[in-house]
PDB file of C-alpha atoms in Angstrom:
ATOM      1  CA  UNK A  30       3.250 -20.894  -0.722  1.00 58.00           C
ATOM      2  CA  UNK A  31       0.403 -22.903  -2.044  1.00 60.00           C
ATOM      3  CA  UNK A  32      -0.407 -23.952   1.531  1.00 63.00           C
ATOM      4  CA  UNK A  33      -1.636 -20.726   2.227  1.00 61.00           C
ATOM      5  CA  UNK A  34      -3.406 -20.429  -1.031  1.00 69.00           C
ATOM      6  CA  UNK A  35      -6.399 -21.994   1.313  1.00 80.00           C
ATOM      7  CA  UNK A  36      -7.984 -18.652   2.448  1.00 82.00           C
ATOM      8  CA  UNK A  37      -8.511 -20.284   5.870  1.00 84.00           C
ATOM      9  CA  UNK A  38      -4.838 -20.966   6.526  1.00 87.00           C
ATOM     10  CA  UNK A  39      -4.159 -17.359   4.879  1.00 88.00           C
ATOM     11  CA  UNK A  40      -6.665 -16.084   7.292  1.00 91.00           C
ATOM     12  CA  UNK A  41      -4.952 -17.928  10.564  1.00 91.00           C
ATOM     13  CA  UNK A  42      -1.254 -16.755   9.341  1.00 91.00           C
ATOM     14  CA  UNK A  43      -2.427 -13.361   9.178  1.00 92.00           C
ATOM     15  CA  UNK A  44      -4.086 -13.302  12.580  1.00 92.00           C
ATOM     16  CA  UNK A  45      -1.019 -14.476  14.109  1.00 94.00           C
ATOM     17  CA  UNK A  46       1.526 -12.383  12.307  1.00 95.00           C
ATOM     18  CA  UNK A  47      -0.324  -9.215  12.150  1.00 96.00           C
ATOM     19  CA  UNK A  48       0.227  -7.904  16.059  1.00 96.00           C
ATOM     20  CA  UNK A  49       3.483  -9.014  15.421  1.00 97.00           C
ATOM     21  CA  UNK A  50       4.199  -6.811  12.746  1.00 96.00           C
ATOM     22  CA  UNK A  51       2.596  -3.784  14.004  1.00 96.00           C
ATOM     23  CA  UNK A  52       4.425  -4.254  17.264  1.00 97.00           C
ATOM     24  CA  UNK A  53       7.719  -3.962  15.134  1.00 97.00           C
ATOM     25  CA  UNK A  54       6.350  -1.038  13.082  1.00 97.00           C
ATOM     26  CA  UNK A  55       5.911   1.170  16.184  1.00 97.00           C
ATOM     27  CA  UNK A  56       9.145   0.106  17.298  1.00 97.00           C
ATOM     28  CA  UNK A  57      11.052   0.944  14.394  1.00 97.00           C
ATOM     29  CA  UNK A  58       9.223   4.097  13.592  1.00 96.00           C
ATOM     30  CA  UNK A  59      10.180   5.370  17.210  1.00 97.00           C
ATOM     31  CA  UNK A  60      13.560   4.675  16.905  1.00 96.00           C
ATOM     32  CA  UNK A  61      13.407   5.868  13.128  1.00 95.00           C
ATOM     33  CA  UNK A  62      11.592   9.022  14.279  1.00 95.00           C
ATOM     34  CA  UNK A  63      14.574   9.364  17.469  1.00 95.00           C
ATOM     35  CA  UNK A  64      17.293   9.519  14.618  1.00 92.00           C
ATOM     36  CA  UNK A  65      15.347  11.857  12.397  1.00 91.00           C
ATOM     37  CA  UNK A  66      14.361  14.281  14.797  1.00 91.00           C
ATOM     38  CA  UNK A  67      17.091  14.173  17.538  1.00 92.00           C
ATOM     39  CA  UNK A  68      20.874  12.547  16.407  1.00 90.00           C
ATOM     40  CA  UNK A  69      20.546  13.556  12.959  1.00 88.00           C
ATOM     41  CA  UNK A  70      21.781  16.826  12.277  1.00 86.00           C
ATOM     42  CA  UNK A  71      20.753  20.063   9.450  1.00 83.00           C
ATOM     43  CA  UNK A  72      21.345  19.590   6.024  1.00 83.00           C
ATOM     44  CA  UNK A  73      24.765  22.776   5.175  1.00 82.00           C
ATOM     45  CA  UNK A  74      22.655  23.709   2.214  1.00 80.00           C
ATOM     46  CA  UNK A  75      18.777  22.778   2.946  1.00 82.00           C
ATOM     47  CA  UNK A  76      18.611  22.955   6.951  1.00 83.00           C
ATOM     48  CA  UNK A  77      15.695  21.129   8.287  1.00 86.00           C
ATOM     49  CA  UNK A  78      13.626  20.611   5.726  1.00 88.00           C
ATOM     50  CA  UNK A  79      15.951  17.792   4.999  1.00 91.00           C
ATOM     51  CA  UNK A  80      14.145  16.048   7.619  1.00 93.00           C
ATOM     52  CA  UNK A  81      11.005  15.714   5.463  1.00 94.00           C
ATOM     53  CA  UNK A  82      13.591  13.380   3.786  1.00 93.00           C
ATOM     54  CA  UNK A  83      13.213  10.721   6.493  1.00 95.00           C
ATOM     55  CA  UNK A  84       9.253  10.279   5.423  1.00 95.00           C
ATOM     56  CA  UNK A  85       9.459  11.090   2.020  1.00 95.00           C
ATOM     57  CA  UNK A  86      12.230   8.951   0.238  1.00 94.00           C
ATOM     58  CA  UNK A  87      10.572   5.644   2.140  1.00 95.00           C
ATOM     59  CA  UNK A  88       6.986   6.248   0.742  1.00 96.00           C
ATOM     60  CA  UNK A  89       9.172   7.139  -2.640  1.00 95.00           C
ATOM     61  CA  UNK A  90      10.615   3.259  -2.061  1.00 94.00           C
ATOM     62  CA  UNK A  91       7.277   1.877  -1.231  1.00 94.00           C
ATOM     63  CA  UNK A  92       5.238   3.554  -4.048  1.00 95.00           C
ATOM     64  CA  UNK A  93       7.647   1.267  -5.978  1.00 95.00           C
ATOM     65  CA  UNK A  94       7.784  -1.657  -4.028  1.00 95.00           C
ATOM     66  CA  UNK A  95       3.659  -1.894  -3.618  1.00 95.00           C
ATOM     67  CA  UNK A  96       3.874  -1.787  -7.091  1.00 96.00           C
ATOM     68  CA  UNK A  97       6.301  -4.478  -7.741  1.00 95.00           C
ATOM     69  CA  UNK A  98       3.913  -6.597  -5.210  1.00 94.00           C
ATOM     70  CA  UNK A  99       1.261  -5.678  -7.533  1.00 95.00           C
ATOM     71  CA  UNK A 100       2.675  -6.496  -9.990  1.00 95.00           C
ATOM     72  CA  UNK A 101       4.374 -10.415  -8.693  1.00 94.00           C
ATOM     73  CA  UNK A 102       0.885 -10.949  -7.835  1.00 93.00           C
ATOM     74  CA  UNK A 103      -0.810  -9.868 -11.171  1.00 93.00           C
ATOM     75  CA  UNK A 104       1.185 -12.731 -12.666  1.00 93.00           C
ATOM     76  CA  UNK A 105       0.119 -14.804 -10.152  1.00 90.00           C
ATOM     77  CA  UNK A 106      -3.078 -14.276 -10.946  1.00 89.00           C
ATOM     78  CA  UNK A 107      -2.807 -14.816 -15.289  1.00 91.00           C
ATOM     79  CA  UNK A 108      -0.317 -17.421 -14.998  1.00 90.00           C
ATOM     80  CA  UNK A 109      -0.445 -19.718 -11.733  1.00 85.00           C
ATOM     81  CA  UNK A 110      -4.054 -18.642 -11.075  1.00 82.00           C
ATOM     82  CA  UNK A 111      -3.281 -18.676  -7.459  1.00 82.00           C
ATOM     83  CA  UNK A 112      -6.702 -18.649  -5.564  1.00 77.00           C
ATOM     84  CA  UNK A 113      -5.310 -15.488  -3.342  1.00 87.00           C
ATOM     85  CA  UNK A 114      -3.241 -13.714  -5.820  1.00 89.00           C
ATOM     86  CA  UNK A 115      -6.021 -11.015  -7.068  1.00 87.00           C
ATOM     87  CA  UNK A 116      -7.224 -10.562  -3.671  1.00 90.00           C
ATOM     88  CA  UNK A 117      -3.675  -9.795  -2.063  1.00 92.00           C
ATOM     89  CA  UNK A 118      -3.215  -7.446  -5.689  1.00 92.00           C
ATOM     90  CA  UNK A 119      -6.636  -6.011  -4.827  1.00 93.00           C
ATOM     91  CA  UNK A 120      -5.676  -5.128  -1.171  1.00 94.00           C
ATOM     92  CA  UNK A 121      -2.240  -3.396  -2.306  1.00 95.00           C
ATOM     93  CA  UNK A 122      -3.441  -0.979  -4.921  1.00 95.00           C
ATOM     94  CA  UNK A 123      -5.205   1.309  -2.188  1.00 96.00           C
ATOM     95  CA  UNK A 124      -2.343   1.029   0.337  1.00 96.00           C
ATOM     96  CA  UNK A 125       0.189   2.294  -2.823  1.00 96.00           C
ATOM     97  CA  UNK A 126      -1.807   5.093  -3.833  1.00 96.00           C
ATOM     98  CA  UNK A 127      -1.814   6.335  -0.720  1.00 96.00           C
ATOM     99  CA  UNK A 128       2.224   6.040  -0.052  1.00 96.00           C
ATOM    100  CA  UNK A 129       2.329   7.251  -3.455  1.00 97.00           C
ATOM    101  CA  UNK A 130       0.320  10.322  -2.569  1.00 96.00           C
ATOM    102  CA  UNK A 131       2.304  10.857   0.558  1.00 96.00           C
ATOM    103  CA  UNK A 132       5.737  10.727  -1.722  1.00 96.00           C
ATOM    104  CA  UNK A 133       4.299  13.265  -3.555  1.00 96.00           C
ATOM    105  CA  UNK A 134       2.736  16.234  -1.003  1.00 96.00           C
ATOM    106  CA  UNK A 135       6.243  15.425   1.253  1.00 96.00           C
ATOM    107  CA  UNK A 136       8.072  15.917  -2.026  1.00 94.00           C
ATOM    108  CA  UNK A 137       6.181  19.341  -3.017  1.00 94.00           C
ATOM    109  CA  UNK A 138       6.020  20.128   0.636  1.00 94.00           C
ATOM    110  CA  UNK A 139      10.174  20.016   0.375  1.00 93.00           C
ATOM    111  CA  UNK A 140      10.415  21.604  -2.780  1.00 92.00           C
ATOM    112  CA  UNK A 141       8.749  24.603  -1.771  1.00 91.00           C
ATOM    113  CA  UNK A 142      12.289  25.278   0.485  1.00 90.00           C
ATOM    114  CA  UNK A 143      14.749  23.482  -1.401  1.00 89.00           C
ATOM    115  CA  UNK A 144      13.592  24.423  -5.248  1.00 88.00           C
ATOM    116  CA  UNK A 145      11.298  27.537  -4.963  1.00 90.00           C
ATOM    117  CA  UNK A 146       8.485  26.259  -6.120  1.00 90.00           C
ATOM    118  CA  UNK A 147       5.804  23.946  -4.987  1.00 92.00           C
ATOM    119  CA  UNK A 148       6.022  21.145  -8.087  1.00 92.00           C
ATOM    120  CA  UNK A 149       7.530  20.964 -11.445  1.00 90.00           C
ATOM    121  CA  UNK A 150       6.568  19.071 -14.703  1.00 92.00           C
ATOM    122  CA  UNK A 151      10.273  17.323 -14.478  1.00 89.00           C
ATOM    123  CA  UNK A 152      10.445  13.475 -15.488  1.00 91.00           C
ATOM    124  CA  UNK A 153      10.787  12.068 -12.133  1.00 92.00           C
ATOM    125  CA  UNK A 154       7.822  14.013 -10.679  1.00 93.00           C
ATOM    126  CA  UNK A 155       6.073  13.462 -13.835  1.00 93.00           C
ATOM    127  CA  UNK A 156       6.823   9.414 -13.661  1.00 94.00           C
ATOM    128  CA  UNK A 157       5.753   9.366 -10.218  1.00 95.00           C
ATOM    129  CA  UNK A 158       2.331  11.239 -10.643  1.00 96.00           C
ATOM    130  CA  UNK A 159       1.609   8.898 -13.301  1.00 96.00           C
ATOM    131  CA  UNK A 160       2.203   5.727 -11.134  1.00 96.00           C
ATOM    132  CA  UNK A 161      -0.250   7.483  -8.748  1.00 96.00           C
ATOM    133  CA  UNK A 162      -3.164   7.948 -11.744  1.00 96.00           C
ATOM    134  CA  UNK A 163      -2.758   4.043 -12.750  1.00 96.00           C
ATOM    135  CA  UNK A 164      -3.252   3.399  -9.010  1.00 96.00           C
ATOM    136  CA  UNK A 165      -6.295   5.764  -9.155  1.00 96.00           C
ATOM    137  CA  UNK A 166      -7.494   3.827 -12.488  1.00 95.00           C
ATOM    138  CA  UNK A 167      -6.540  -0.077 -11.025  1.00 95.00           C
ATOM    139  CA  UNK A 168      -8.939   0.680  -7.963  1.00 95.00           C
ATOM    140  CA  UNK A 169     -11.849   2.372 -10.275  1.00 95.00           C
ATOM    141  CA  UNK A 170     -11.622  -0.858 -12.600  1.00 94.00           C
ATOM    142  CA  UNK A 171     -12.248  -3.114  -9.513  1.00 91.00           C
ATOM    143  CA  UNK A 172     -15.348  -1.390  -8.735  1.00 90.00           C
ATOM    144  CA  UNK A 173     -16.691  -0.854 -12.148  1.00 93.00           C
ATOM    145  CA  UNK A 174     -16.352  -4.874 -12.788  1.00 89.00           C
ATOM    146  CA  UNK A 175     -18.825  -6.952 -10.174  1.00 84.00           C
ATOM    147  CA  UNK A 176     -17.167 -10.059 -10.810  1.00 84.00           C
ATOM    148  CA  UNK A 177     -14.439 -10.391  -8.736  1.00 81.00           C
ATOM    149  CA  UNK A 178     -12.298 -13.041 -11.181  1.00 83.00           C
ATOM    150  CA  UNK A 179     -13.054 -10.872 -14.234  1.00 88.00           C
ATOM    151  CA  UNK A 180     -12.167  -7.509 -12.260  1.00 89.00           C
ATOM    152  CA  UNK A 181      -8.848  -9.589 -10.945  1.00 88.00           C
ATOM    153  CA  UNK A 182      -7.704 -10.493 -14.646  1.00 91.00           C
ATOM    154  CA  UNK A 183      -8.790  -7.237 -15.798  1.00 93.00           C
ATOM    155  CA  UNK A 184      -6.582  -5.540 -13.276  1.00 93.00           C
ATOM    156  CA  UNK A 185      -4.242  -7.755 -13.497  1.00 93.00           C
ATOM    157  CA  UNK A 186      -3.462  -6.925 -17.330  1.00 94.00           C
ATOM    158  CA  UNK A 187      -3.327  -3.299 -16.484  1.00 94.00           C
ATOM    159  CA  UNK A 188      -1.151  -3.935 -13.488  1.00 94.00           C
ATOM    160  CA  UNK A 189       1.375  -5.599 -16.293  1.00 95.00           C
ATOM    161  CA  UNK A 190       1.391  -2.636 -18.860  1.00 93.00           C
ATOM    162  CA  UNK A 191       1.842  -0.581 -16.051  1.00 92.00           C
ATOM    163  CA  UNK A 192       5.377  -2.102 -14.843  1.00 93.00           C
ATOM    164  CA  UNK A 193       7.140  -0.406 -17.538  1.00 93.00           C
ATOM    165  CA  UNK A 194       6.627   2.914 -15.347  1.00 92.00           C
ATOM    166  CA  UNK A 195       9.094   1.627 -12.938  1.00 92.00           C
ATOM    167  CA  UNK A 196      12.466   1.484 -14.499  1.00 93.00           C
ATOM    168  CA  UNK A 197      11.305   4.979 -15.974  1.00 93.00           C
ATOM    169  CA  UNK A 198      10.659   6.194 -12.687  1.00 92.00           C
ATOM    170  CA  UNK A 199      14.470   4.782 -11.402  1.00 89.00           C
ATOM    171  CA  UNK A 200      16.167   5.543 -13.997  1.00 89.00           C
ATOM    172  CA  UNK A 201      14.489   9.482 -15.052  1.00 88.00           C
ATOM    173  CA  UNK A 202      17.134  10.885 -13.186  1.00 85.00           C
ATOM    174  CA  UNK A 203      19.925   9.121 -15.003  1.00 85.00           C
ATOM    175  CA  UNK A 204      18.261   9.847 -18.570  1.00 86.00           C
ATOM    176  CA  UNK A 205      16.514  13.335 -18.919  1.00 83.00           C
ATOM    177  CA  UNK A 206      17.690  16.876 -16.690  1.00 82.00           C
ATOM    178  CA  UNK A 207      15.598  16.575 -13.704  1.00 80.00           C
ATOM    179  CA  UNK A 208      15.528  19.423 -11.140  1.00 78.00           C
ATOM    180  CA  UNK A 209      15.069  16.167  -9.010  1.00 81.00           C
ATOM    181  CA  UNK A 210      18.457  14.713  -7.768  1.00 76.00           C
ATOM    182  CA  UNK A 211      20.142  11.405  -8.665  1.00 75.00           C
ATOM    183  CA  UNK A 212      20.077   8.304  -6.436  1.00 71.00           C
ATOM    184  CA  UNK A 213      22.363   8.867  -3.570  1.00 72.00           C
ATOM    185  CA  UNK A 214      21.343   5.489  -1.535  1.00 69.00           C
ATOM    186  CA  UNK A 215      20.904   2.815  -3.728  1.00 68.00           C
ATOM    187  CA  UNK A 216      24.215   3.157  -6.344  1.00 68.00           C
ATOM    188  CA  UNK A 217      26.752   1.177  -7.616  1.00 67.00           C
ATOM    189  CA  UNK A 218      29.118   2.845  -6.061  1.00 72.00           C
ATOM    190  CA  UNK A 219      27.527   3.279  -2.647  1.00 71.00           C
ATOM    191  CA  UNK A 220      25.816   5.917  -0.589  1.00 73.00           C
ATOM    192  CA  UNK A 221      26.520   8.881  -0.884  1.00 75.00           C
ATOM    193  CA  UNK A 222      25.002  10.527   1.782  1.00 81.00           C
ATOM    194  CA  UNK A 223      26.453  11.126   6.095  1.00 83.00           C
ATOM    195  CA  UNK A 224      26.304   8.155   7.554  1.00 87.00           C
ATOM    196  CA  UNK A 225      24.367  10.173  10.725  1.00 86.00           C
ATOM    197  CA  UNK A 226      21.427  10.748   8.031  1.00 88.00           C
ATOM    198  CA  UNK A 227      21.630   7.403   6.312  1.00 90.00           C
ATOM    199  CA  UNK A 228      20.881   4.965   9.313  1.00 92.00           C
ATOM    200  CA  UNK A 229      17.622   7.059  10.271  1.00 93.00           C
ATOM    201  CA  UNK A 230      16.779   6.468   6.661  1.00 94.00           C
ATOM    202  CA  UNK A 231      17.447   3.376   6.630  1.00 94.00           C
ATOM    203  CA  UNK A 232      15.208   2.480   9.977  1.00 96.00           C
ATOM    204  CA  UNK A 233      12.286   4.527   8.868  1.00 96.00           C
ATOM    205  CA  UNK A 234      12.207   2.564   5.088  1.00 95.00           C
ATOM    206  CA  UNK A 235      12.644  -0.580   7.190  1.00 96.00           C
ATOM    207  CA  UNK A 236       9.519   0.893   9.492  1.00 96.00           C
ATOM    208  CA  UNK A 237       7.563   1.858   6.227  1.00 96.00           C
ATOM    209  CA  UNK A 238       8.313  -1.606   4.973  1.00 96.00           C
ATOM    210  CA  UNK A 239       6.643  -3.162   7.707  1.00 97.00           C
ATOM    211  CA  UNK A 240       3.964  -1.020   8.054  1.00 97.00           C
ATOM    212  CA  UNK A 241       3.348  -1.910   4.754  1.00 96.00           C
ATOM    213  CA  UNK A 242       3.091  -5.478   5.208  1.00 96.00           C
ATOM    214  CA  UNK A 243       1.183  -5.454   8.369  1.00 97.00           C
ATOM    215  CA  UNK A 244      -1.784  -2.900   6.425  1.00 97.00           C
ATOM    216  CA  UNK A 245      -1.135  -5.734   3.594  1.00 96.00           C
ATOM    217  CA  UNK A 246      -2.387  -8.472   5.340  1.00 96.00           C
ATOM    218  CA  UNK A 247      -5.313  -6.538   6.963  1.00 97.00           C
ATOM    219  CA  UNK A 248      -6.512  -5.214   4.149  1.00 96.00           C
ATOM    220  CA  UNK A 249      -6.457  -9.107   2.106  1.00 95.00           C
ATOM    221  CA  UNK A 250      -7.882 -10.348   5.164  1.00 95.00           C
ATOM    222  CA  UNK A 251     -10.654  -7.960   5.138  1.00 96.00           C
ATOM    223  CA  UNK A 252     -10.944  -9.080   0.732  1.00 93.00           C
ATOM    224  CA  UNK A 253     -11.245 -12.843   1.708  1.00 93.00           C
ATOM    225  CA  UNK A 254     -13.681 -12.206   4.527  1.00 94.00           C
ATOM    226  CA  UNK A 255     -15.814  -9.683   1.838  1.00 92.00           C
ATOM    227  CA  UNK A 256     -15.326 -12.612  -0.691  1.00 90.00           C
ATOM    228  CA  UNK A 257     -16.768 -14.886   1.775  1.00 91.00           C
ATOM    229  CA  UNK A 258     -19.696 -12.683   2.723  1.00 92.00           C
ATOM    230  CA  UNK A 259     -20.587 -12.137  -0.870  1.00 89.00           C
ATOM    231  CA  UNK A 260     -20.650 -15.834  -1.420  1.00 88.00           C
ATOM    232  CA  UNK A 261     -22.821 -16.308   1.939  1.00 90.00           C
ATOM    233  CA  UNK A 262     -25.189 -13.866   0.663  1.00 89.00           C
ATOM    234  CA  UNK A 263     -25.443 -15.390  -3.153  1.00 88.00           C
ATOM    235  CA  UNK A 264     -26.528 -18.952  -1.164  1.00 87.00           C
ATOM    236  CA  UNK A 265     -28.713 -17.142   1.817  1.00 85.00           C
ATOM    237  CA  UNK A 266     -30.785 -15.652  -1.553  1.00 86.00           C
ATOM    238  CA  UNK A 267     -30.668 -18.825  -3.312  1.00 85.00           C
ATOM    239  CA  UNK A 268     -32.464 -20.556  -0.356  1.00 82.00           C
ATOM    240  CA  UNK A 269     -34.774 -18.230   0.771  1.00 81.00           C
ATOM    241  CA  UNK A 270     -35.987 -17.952  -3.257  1.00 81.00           C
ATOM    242  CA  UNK A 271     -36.308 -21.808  -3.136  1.00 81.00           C
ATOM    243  CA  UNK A 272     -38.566 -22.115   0.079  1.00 80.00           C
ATOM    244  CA  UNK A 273     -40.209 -19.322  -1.540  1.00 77.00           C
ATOM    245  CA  UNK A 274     -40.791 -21.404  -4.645  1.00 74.00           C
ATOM    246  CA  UNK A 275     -41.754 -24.456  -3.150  1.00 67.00           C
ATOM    247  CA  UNK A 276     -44.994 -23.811  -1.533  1.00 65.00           C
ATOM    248  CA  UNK A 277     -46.180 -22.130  -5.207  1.00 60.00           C
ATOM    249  CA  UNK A 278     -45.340 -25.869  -7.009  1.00 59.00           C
ATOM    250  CA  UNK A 279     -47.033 -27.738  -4.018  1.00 62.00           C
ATOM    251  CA  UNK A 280     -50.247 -25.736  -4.445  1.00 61.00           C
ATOM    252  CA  UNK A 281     -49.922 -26.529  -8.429  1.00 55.00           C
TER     253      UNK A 281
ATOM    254  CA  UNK B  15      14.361  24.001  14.698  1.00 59.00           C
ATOM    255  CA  UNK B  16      14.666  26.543  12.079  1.00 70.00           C
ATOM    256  CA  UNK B  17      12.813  28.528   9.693  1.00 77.00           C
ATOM    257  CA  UNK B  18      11.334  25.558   8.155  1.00 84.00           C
ATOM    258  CA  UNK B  19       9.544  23.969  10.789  1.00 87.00           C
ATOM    259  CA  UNK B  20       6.476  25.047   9.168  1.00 90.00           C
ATOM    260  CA  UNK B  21       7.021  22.515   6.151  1.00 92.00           C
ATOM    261  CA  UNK B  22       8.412  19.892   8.361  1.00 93.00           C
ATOM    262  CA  UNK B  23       5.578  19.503  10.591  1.00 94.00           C
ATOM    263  CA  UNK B  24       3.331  19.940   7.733  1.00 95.00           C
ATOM    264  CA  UNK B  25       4.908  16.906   5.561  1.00 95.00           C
ATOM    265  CA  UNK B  26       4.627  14.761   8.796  1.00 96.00           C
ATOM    266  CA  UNK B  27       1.438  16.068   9.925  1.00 96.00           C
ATOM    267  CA  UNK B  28      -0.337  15.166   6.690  1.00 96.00           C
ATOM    268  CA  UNK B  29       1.605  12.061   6.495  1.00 95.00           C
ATOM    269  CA  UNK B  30      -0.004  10.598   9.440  1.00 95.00           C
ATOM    270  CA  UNK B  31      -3.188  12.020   8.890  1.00 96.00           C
ATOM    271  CA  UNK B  32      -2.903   9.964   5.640  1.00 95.00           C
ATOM    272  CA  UNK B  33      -2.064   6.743   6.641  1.00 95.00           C
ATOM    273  CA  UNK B  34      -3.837   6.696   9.952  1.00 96.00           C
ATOM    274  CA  UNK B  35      -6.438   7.410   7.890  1.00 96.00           C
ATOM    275  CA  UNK B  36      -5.520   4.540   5.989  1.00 95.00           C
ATOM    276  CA  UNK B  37      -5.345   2.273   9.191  1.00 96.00           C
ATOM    277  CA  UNK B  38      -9.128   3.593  10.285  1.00 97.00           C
ATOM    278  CA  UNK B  39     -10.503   2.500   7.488  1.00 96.00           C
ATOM    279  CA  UNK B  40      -8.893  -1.021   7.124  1.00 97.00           C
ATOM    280  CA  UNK B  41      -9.863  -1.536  10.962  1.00 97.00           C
ATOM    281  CA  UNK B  42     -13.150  -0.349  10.295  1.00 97.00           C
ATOM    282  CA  UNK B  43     -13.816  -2.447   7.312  1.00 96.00           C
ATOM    283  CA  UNK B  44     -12.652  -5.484   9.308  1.00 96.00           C
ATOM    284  CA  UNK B  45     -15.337  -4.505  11.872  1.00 96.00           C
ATOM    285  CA  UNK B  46     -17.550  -4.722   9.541  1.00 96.00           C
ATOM    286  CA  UNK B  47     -17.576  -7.214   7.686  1.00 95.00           C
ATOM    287  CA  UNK B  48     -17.137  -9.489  10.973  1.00 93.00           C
ATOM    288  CA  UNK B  49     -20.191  -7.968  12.100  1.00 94.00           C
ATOM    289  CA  UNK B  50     -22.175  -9.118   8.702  1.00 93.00           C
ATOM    290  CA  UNK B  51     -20.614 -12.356   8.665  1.00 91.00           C
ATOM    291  CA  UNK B  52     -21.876 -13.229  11.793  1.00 90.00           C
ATOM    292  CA  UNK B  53     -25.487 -13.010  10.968  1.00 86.00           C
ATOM    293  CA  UNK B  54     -24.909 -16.524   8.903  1.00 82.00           C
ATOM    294  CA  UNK B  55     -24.919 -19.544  11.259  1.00 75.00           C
ATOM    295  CA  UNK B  56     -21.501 -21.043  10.239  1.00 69.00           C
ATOM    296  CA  UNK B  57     -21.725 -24.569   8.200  1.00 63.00           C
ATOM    297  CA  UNK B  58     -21.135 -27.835   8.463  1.00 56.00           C
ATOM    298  CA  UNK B  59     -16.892 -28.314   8.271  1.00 54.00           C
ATOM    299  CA  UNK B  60     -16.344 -24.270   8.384  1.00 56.00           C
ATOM    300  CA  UNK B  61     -13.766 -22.819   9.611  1.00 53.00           C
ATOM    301  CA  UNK B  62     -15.203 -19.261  11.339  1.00 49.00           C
ATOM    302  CA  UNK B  63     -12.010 -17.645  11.734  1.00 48.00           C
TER     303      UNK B  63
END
């Protein structure tokens, strides 16, 4: 791991992985989007809407799991100091808030059919909206700080305090009356759900997942080469202020 | 399908709209900054990438 710490061997891994990646995103996400759309049948109770199901529980996952990569590389940053750990942290927090945003207009967008109404102020929805503002907050603080190690600790810390929103995000349905349902994937004892709904599911978080890492290693690409250009610039003005100097102290 | 294609098509049209949106930024940004960092002669021992 601390080979690619080196932003130029970072930089040549993601070149090389990155079409990869995408090629498998498309892939899955057709496939995904077959089984959705075509072998999966209507929900008894909900009809089609339940196919809103097969976008919105995998940007649910990911809002979670961009988080938890936050969140690995927030300590990264405080406690190994890892030269690419703020940067990669940096690149995820746009990439969640926008899954997280997607979870949430699919989810009201399904609610509307399912529920009656367009959003309620229940504990999962609640959790979930709040995940989205501390996205909202992490990317303001790295543009109100110019410094990008200060802005990376900064975030970092806030990234930390923020982690106790998962669990209450998991676990909301288990602990208050949500008009949101429990888990019926992930459970101890198994899925709940047709197996003819769970493997498009399955593909499309898979797909998401991907797409996720692929946008992931664009988007720290694109922080290391802004890093770089930042530092190019500092040294271009540094030398063109010293040759500007210099002929001022030879005529003194 | 049925009487809620409406929704359906909405939830994945805006879903695409938002990440492709997403994507065309990221690319763009790329494109960008690839563009400004060419305008410094690279230095002695740098890697370009």
């Amino acid at each position: 791991m601390w080979k690619y710490a080196n932003p130029a061997n970072f930089l040549r891994l993601a070149n090389a992985v990155i079409p990869w990646t995408a090629a498998l995103t498309v892939i899955l996400l057709l496939i995904g989007l077959y089984g959705a759309f075509v072998t999966s049948p209507a929900d008894y109770q909900q009809g089609d809407s339940v196919r809103i199901m097969y976008i919105h529980v995998p940007a649910a996952w990911l809002s979670m799991f961009c988080y938890g990569v936050m969140s690995a590389s927030a300590l990264g940053t405080l406690v190994w100091r890892h030269p690419l750990a703020d940067a990669a942290q940096k690149a995820a927090a746009p990439l969640g808030a926008v899954f997280t945003l997607v979870c949430l207009v699919t989810g009201s967008i399904w609610g509307k059919p399912t529920w009656g109404t367009w959003w309620v102020w229940d504990a999962r929805l609640t959790s979930v909206l709040v995940m989205f503002i501390i996205y909202l907050g992490l990317i303001a603080l790295w543009h109100a700080i110019e410094e990008p190690s200060q802005a990376g600790k900064a975030a970092a810390i806030l990234t930390l305090v923020g982690v106790i929103n998962l669990p209450i995000i998991k676990f909301s349905v288990d602990w208050w009356n949500t008009l949101h349902q429990p888990a019926s994937v992930i459970r101890m004892d198994g899925p709940t759900i047709a197996p003819s709904m769970l493997w498009p599911l399955l593909v499309m978080a898979v797909a998401f997942t991907t797409l996720f890492v692929t946008l992931h290693l664009m988007a720290t690409r694109n922080e290391i080469l802004r890093r770089r250009l930042r530092r190019l610039s500092i040294i271009a003005a540094q030398e063109n202020r010293s040759a500007a100097v210099r002929p001022v102290a030879q005529e003194a | 399908m049925g009487k809620y294609t409406y929704f359906v098509l909405a939830a994945y049209a805006l879903t695409g709209i938002s990440v492709g949106g997403l994507i065309a930024i990221i690319v763009m940004d790329y494109r960008r900054l690839r563009k400004a960092l060419a305008k410094f002669p690279p230095r002695e021992g740098q890697d370009r990438d």
